Structures are given as C-alpha cells and as structure tokens.
Coordinates of C-alpha atoms in Angstrom, one line a residue:
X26 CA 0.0 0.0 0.0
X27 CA 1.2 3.6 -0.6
X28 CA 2.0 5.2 2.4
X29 CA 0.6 8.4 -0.1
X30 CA -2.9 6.8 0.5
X31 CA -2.5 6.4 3.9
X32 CA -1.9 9.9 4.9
X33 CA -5.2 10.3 2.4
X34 CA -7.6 8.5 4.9
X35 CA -5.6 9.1 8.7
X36 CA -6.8 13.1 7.0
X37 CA -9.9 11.9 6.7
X38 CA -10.4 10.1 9.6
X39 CA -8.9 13.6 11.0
X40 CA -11.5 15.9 9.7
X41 CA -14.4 13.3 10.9
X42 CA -13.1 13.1 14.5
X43 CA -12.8 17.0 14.2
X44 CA -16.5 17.4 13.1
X45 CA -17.7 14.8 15.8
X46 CA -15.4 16.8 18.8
X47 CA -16.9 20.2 17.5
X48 CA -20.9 18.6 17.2
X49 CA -20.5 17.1 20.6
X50 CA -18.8 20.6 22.0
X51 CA -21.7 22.8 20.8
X52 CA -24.4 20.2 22.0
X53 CA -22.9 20.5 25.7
X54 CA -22.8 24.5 25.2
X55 CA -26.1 24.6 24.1
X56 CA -27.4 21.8 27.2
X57 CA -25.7 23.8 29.2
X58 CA -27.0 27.0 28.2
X59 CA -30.2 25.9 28.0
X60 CA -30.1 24.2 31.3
X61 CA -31.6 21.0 29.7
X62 CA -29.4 18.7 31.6
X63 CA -31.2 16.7 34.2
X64 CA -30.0 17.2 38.2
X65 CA -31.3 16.3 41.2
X66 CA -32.5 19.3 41.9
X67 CA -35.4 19.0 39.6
X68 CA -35.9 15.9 38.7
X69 CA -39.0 13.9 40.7
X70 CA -39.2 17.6 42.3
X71 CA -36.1 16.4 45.0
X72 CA -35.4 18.8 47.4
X73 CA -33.7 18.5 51.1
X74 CA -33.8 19.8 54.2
X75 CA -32.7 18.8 57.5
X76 CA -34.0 17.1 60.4
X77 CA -32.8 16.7 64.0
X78 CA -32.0 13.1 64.7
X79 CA -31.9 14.0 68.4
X80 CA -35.2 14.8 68.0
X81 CA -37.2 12.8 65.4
X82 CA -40.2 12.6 68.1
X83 CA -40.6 16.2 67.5
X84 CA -40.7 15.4 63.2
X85 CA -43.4 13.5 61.3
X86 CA -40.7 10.7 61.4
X87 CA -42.0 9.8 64.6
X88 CA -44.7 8.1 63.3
X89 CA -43.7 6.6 59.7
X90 CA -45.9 5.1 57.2
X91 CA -48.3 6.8 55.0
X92 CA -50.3 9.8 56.2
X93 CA -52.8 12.2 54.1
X94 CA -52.6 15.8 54.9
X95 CA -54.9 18.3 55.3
X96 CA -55.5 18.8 51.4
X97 CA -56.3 15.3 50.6
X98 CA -52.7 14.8 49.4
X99 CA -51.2 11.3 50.6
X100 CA -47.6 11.6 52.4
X101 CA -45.2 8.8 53.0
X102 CA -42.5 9.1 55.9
X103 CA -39.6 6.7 55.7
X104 CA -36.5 5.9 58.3
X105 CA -33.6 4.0 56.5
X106 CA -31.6 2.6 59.4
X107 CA -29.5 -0.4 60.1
X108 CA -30.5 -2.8 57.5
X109 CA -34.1 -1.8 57.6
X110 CA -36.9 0.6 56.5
X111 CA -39.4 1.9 58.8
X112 CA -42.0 1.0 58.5
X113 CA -41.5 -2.4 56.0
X114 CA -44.6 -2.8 54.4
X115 CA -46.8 0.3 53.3
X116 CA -50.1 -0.2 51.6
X117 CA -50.7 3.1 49.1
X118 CA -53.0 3.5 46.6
X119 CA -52.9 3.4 42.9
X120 CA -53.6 6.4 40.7
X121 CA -52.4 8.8 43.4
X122 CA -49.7 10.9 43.9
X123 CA -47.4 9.9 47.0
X124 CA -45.0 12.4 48.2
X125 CA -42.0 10.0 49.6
X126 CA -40.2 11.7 52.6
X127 CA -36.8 10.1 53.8
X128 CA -33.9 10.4 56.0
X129 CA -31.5 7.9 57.5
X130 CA -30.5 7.8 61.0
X131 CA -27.2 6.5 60.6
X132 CA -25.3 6.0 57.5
X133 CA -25.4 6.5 53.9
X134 CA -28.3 4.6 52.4
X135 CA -30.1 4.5 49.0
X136 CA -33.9 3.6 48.4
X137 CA -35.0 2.4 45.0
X138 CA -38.3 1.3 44.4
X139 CA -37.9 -1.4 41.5
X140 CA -40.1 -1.4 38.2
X141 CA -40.5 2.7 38.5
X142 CA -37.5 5.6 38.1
X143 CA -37.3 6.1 42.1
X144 CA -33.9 5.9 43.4
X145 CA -32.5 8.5 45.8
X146 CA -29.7 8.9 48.3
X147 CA -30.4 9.0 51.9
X148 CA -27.8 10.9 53.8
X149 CA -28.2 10.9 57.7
X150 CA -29.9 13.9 58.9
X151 CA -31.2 15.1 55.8
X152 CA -34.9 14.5 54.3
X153 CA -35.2 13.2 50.7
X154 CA -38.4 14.1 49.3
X155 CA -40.0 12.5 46.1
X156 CA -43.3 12.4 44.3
X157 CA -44.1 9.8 42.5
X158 CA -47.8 8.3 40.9
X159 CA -47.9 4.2 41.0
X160 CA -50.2 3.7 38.1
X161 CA -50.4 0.1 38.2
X162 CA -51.7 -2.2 41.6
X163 CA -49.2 -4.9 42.5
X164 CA -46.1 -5.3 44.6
X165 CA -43.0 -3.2 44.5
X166 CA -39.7 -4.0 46.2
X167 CA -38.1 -0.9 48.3
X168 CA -34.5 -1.9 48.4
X169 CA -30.9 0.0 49.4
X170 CA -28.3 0.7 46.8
X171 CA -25.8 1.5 48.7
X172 CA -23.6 -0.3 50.2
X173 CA -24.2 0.3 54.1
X174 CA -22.5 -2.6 55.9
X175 CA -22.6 -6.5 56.2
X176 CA -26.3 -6.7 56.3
X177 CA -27.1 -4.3 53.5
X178 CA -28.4 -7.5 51.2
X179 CA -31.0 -7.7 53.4
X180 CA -32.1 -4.1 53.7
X181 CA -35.9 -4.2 51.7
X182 CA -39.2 -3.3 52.2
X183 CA -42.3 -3.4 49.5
X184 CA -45.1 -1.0 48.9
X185 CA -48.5 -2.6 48.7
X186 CA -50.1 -0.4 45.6
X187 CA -53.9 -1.1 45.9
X188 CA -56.7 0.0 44.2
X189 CA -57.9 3.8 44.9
X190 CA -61.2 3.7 46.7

C-alpha cells in the first residue's frame, strides 16, 4: 500500500473526529445554556432539608408510614436505618400521587423502588423528598443501593399499591 494513500484516509479520519469533537462541544454548550441537563434538583421535584435526629419525636418521622394531609394529598415518611426501613410494608394507593419523605439515622443509604425511576440517596440527617404516581396495583420492592455494611443484602421493604377507593 502507498504510504501516499495512507496519509489520504488518517486526513480523513482527522476531519471526521474533528467534526464529531466540535458537534458534541456545541451540543454540551447549548445543554448547558439551556439548562436542559437533568439534576437532582429538579428531577421527581427532589429537594432537602434537615431534620434533628436527636429529635425525630418532635418530626413527622416519629410516626412513619403513610399519612394524608390536610388537602387530601397522601404523604409517606420513611427511616432508613441499620438494614431496615421503617416502617417495612406500606399499603398506598394506585392512581395517586405519593409524596415520599426520607432520612436515615445512621449512615449513607439509598432507596430504589424497582419497576419505577425512584432511586434516591439518603444521607443521615437530611430529608429526601419525592413524588411519585404508581399507576399500576401490584407489589413493588423498596431496596438499598448502597452499600451500608454486612447486612445491606437484606435491607428491603415493599409497597402494597392497591386499588384507589
């Protein structure tokens, strides 16, 4: 082969790499600009704030399970703690929306609710907050993704998604 005809394609292959750099450059500008890349800040409507562990008698974590506010709207207070989630089996219903509040009391956890998008990180002291419409009755697993110690395999819970009344 001529080593003429090589030079021809490696300036080929040159200009294409050049063209791909540049396209995906201006696409990250432009995200970027446009603030079209997803955070945690606004996706599922996440935000944080803080909570005493001290004094979680005094916070709505007192109680946890599922609770429906003054406006009709259902609310769902969650402890992730060693290995476990308070409380382990919540019954909620289908069709509306559930506003998921959660904090750990001790280390880093995660929750993920399988077969739906949920799937936040729980820091000690600080409340995750998600809302999140289970469309379909059935059975979903609540399980930690992150790693939290020996008996972190173990760490699940489900919600019960019935029927609305």
């Amino acid at each position: 082969m001529d080593h003429h005809m090589i030079e021809k394609y490696e300036k080929l292959w040159l200009y294409v790499a050049s063209a791909l750099i540049a396209i995906l450059v201006l696409v990250t500008i432009g995200n970027v600009v446009n603030s079209a890349i997803p955070s945690v800040g606004n996706h599922h409507d996440h935000s944080l704030k803080k909570v005493d562990l001290t004094n979680l008698a005094a916070t709505p974590f007192a109680t946890p399970g599922l609770k429906q506010n003054a406006s009709g709207e259902y609310e769902l207070y969650m402890l992730s703690q060693a290995f476990m989630f308070n409380p382990p089996e919540v019954k909620v219903p289908a069709g509306k929306p559930i506003t998921l509040y959660v904090t750990s009391t001790d280390v880093l956890h995660g929750l993920q609710i399988e077969k739906t998008n949920v799937n936040i990180e729980v820091l000690p002291g600080e409340v995750a907050k998600v809302t999140y419409t289970f469309k379909k009755p059935g059975t979903y697993r609540v399980g930690c993704n992150e790693y939290c110690g020996v008996g972190h395999a173990n760490m699940m819970s489900k919600l019960i998604v019935e029927e609305a009344k």
